[in-house]
CSV table of C-alpha atoms in Angstrom, one decimal:
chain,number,residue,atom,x,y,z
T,529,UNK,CA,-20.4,19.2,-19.5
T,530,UNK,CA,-21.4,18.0,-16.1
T,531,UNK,CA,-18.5,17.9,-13.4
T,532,UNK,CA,-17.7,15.1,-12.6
T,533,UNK,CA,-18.5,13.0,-8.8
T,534,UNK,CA,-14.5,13.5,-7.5
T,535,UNK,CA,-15.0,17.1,-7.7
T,536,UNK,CA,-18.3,17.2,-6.5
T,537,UNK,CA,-17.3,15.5,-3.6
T,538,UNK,CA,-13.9,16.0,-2.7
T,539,UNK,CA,-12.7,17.2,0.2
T,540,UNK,CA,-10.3,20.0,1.4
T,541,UNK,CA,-7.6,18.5,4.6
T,542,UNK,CA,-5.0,21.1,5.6
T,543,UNK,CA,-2.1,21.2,4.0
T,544,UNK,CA,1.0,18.1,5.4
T,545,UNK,CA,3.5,20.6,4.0
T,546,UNK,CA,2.8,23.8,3.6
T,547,UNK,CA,6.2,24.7,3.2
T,548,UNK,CA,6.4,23.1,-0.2
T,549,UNK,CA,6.5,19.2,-2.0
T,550,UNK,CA,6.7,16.7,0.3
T,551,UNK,CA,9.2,14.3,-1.6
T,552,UNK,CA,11.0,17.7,-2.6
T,553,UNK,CA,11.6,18.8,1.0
T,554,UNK,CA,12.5,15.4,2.0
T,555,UNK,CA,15.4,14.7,-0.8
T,556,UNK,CA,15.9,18.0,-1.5
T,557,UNK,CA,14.5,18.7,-4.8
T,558,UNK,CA,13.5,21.6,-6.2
T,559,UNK,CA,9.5,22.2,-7.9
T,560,UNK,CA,8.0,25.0,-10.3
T,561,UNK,CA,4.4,25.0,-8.5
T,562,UNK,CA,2.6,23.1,-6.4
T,563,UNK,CA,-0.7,20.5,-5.9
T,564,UNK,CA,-2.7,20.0,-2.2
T,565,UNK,CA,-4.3,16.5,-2.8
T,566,UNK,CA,-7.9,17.2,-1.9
T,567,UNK,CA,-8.0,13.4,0.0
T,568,UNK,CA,-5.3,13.7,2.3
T,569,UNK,CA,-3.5,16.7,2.2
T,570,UNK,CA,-0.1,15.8,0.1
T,571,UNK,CA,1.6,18.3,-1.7
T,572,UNK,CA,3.3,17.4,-4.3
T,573,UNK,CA,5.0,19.3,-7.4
T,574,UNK,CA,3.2,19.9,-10.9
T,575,UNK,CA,4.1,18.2,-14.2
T,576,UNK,CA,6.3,21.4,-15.3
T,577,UNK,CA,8.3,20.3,-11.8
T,578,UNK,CA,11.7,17.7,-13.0
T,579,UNK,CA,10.1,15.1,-10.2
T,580,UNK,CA,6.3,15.4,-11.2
T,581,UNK,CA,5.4,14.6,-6.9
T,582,UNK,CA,1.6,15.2,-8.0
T,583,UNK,CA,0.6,13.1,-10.5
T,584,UNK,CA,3.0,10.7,-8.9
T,585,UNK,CA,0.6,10.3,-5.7
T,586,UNK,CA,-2.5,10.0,-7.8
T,587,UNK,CA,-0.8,6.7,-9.5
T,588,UNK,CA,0.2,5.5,-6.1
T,589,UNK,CA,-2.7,6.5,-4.0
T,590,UNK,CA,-5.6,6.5,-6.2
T,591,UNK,CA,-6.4,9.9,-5.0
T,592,UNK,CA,-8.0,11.5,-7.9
T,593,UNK,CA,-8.3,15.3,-6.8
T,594,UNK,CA,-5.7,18.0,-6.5
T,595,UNK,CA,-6.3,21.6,-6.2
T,596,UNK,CA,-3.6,24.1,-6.9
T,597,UNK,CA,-1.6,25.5,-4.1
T,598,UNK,CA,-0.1,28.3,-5.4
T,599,UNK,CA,-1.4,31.8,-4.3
T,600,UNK,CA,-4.6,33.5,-5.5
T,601,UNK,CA,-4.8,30.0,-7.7
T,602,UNK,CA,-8.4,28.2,-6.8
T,603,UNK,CA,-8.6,25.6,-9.5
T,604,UNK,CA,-8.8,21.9,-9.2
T,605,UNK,CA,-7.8,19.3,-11.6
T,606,UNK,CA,-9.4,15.0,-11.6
T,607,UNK,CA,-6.6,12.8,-12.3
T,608,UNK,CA,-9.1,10.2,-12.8
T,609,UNK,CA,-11.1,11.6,-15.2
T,610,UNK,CA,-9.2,15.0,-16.7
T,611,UNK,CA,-11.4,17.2,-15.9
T,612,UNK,CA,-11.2,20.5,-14.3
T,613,UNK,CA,-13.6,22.3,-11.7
């Protein structure tokens, strides 16, 4: 399977908050791992997280590519078309 043209061409901004999930910092939540949006730099929480800040900004944003922030973790994940790379 071919990967697909969001991972081929997404990007890699710095991090807005490296300190953790945006949202999470801001209201003080609490997250399980954490995404870097590949567009802009949000991070947000994972799906495992209670307040799922991720896949969140992909509904409002449209931006399709996160990559995992955790450490030693290199993986990126397509929203728009569920597809690793």
């Amino acid at each position: 399977m071919a990967m697909c043209e969001h991972l081929i061409h997404a990007d890699d901004p710095q991090a807005r908050t490296p300190e953790g999930c945006e949202e999470c910092l801001a209201e003080g939540g609490r997250w399980v791992h954490l995404r870097r949006c590949l567009d802009c730099g949000h991070i947000g929480c994972c799906d495992s997280s209670p307040a799922k800040h991720a896949t969140a900004h992909f509904h409002g944003t449209g931006h399709p590519v996160v990559q995992s922030f955790e450490p030693g973790e290199t993986w990126r994940w397509c929203y728009a078309d569920s597809q690793m790379g």
